[in-house]
PDB file of C-alpha atoms in Angstrom:
ATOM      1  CA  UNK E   1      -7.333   4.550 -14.875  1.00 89.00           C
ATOM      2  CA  UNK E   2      -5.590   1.514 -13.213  1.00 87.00           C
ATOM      3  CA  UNK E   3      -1.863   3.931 -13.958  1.00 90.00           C
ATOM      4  CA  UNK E   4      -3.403   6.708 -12.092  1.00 93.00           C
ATOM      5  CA  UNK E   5      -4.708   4.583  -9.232  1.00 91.00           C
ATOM      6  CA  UNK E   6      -1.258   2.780  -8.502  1.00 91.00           C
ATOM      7  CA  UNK E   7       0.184   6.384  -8.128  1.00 92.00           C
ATOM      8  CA  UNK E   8      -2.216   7.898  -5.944  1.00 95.00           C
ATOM      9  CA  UNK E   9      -2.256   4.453  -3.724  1.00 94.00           C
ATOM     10  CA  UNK E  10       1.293   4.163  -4.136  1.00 91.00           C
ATOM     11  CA  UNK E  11       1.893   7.428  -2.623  1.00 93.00           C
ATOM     12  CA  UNK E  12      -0.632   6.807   0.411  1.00 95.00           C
ATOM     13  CA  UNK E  13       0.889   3.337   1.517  1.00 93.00           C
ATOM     14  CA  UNK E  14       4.404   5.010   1.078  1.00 88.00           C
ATOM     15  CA  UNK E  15       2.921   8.139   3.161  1.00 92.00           C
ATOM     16  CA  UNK E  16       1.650   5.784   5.649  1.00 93.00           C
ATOM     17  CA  UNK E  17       4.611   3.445   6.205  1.00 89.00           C
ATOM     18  CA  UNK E  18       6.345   6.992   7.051  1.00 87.00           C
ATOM     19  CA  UNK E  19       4.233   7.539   9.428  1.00 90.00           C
ATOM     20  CA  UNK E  20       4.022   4.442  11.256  1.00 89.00           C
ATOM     21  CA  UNK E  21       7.846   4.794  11.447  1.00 85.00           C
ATOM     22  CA  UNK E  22       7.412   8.421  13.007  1.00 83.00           C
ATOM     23  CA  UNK E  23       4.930   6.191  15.517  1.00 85.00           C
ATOM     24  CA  UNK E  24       7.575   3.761  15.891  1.00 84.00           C
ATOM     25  CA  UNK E  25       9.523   6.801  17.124  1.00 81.00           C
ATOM     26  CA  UNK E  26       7.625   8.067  19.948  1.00 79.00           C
ATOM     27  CA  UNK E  27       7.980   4.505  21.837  1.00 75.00           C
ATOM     28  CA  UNK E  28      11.762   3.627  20.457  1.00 76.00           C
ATOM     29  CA  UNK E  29      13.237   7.309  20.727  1.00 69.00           C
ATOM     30  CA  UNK E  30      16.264   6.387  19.125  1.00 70.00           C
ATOM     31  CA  UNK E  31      15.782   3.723  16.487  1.00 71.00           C
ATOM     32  CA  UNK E  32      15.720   5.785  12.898  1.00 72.00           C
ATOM     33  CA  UNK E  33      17.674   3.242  11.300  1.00 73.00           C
ATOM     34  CA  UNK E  34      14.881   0.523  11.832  1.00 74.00           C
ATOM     35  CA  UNK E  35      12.221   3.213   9.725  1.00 71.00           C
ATOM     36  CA  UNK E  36      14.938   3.857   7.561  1.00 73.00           C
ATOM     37  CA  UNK E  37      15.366  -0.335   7.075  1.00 75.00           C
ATOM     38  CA  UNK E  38      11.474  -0.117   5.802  1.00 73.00           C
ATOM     39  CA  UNK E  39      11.077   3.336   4.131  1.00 73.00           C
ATOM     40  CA  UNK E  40      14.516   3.471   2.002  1.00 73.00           C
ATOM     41  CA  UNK E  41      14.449  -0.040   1.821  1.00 74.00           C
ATOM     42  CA  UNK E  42      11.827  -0.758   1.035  1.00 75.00           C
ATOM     43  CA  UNK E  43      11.651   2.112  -1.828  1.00 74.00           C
ATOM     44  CA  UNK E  44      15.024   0.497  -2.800  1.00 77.00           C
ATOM     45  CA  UNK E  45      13.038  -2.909  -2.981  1.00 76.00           C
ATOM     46  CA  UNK E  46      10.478  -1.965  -5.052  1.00 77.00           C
ATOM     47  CA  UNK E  47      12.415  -0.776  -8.055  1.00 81.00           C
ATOM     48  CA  UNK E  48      13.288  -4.485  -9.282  1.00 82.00           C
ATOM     49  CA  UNK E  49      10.541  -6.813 -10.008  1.00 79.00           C
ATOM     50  CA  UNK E  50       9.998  -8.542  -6.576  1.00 75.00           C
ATOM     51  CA  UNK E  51       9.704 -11.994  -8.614  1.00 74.00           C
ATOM     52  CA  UNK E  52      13.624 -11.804  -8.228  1.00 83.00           C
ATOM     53  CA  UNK E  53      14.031 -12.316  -4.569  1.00 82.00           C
ATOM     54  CA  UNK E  54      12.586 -15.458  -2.566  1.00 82.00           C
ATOM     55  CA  UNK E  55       9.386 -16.424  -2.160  1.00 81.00           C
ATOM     56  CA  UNK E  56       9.739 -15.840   1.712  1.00 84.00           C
ATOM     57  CA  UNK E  57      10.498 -12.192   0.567  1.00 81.00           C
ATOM     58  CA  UNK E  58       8.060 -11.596  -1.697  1.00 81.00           C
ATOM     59  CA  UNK E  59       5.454 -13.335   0.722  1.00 83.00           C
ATOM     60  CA  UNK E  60       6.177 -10.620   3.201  1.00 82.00           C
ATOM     61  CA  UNK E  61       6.255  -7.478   1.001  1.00 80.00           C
ATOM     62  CA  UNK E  62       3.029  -8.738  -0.285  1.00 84.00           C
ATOM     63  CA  UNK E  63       1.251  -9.568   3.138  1.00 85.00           C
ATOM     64  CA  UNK E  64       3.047  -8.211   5.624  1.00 86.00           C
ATOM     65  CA  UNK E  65       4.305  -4.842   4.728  1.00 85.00           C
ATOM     66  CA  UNK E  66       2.095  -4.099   1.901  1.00 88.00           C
ATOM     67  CA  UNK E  67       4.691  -2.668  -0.833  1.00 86.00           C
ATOM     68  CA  UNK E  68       3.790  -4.890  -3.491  1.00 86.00           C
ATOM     69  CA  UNK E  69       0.436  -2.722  -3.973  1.00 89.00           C
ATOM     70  CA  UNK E  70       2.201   0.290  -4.382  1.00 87.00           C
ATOM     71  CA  UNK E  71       3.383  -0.975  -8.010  1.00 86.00           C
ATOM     72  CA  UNK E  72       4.469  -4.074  -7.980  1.00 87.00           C
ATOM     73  CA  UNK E  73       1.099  -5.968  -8.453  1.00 86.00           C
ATOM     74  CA  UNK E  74      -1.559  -3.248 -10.686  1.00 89.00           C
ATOM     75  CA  UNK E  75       1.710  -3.108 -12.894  1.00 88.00           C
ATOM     76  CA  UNK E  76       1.194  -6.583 -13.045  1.00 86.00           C
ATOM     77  CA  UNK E  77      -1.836  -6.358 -14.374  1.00 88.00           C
ATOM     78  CA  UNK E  78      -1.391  -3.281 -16.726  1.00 90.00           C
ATOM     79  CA  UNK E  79       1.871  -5.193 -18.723  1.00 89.00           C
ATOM     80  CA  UNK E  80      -0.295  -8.631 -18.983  1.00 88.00           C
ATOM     81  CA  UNK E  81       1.907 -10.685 -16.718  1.00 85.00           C
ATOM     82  CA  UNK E  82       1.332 -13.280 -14.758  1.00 82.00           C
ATOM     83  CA  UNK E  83       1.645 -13.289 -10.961  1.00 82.00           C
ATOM     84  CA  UNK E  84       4.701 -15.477  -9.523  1.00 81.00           C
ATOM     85  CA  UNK E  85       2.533 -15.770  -6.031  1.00 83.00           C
ATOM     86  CA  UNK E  86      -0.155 -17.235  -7.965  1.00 85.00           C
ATOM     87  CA  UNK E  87      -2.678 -14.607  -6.181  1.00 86.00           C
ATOM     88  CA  UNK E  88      -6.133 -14.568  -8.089  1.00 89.00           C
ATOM     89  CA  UNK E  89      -6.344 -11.962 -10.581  1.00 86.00           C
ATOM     90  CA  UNK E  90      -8.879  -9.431  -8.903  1.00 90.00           C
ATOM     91  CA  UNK E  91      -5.764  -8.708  -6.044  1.00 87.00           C
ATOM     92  CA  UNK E  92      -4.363  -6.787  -8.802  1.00 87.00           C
ATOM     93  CA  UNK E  93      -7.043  -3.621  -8.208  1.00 91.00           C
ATOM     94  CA  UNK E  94      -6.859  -3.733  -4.318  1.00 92.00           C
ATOM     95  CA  UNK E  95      -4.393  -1.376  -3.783  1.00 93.00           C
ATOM     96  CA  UNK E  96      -7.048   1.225  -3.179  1.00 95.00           C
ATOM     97  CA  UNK E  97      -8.198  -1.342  -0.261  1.00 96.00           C
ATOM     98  CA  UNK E  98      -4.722  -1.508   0.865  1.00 95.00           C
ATOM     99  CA  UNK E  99      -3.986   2.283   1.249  1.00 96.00           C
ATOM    100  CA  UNK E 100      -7.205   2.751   2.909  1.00 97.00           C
ATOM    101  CA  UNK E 101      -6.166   0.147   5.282  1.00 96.00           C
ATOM    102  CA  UNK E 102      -3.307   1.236   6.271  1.00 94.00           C
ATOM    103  CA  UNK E 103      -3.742   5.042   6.362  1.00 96.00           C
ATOM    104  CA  UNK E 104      -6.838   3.698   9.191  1.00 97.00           C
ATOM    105  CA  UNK E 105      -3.873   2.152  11.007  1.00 95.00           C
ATOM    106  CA  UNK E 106      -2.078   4.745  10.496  1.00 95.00           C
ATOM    107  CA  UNK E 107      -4.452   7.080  11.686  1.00 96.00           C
ATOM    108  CA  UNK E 108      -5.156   4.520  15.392  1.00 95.00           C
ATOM    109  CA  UNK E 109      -0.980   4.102  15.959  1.00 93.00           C
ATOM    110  CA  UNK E 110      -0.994   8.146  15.514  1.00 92.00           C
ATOM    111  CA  UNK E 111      -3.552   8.923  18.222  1.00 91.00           C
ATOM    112  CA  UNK E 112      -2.138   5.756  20.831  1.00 89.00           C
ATOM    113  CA  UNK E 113       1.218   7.511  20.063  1.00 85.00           C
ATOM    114  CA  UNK E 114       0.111  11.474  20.856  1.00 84.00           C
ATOM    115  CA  UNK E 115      -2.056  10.054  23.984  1.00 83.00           C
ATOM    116  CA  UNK E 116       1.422   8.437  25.267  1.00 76.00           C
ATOM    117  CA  UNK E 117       3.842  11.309  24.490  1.00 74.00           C
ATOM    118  CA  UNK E 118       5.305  12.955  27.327  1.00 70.00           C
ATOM    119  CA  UNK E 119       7.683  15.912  26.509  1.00 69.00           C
ATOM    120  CA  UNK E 120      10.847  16.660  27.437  1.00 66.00           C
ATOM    121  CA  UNK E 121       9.705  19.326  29.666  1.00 63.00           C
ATOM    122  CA  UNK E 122      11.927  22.444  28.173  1.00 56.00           C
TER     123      UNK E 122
END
């Protein structure tokens, strides 16, 4: 069950960090390369083990930008590791929590962005 819930959760934080960088786009018209810095990157972060890369790092994929949810931490779990962040073991299951949180963000940026929009007027 925990397989099927990192995929579906996964998918929803990943869908909502797209998002928020479409929301990032409606205030900085011209800054792809900053949602590409968290999207791609971020994908391309994800497919080592995070335990590799500095605490700092980690720290901030894991609290900040939530991407250690997507697999990082039920896969944790599900191969019997132990966590490098030293994060109580029931942190492993939240990433249900996590992509509920942030599609609700998601969902608030979305509708401050659309009530700002002004069109280009063609």
């Amino acid at each position: 069950g925990l397989l099927v819930v990192m995929v579906v959760c996964g998918a929803a934080i990943f869908g909502a960090l797209f998002a928020l960088g479409g929301v990032f786009q409606f205030w900085a018209q011209d800054a792809a390369e900053v949602q590409a810095a968290f999207t791609y990157g971020g994908n391309a972060l994800l497919q080592y083990p995070p335990s590799i890369f500095g605490r700092e790092l980690v720290q901030g994929v894991t609290f900040v930008v939530p991407l250690a949810f997507v697999n990082w931490l039920p896969a944790l779990r599900l191969l019997g590791r132990d966590d490098p962040l030293g994060l109580p073991g029931w942190v492993d299951f939240l990433s249900p929590v996590v992509a509920a949180a942030m599609c609700g963000v998601v969902a608030l940026a979305w509708r401050g962005a659309m009530r700002s929009y002004r069109s280009t007027g063609s």
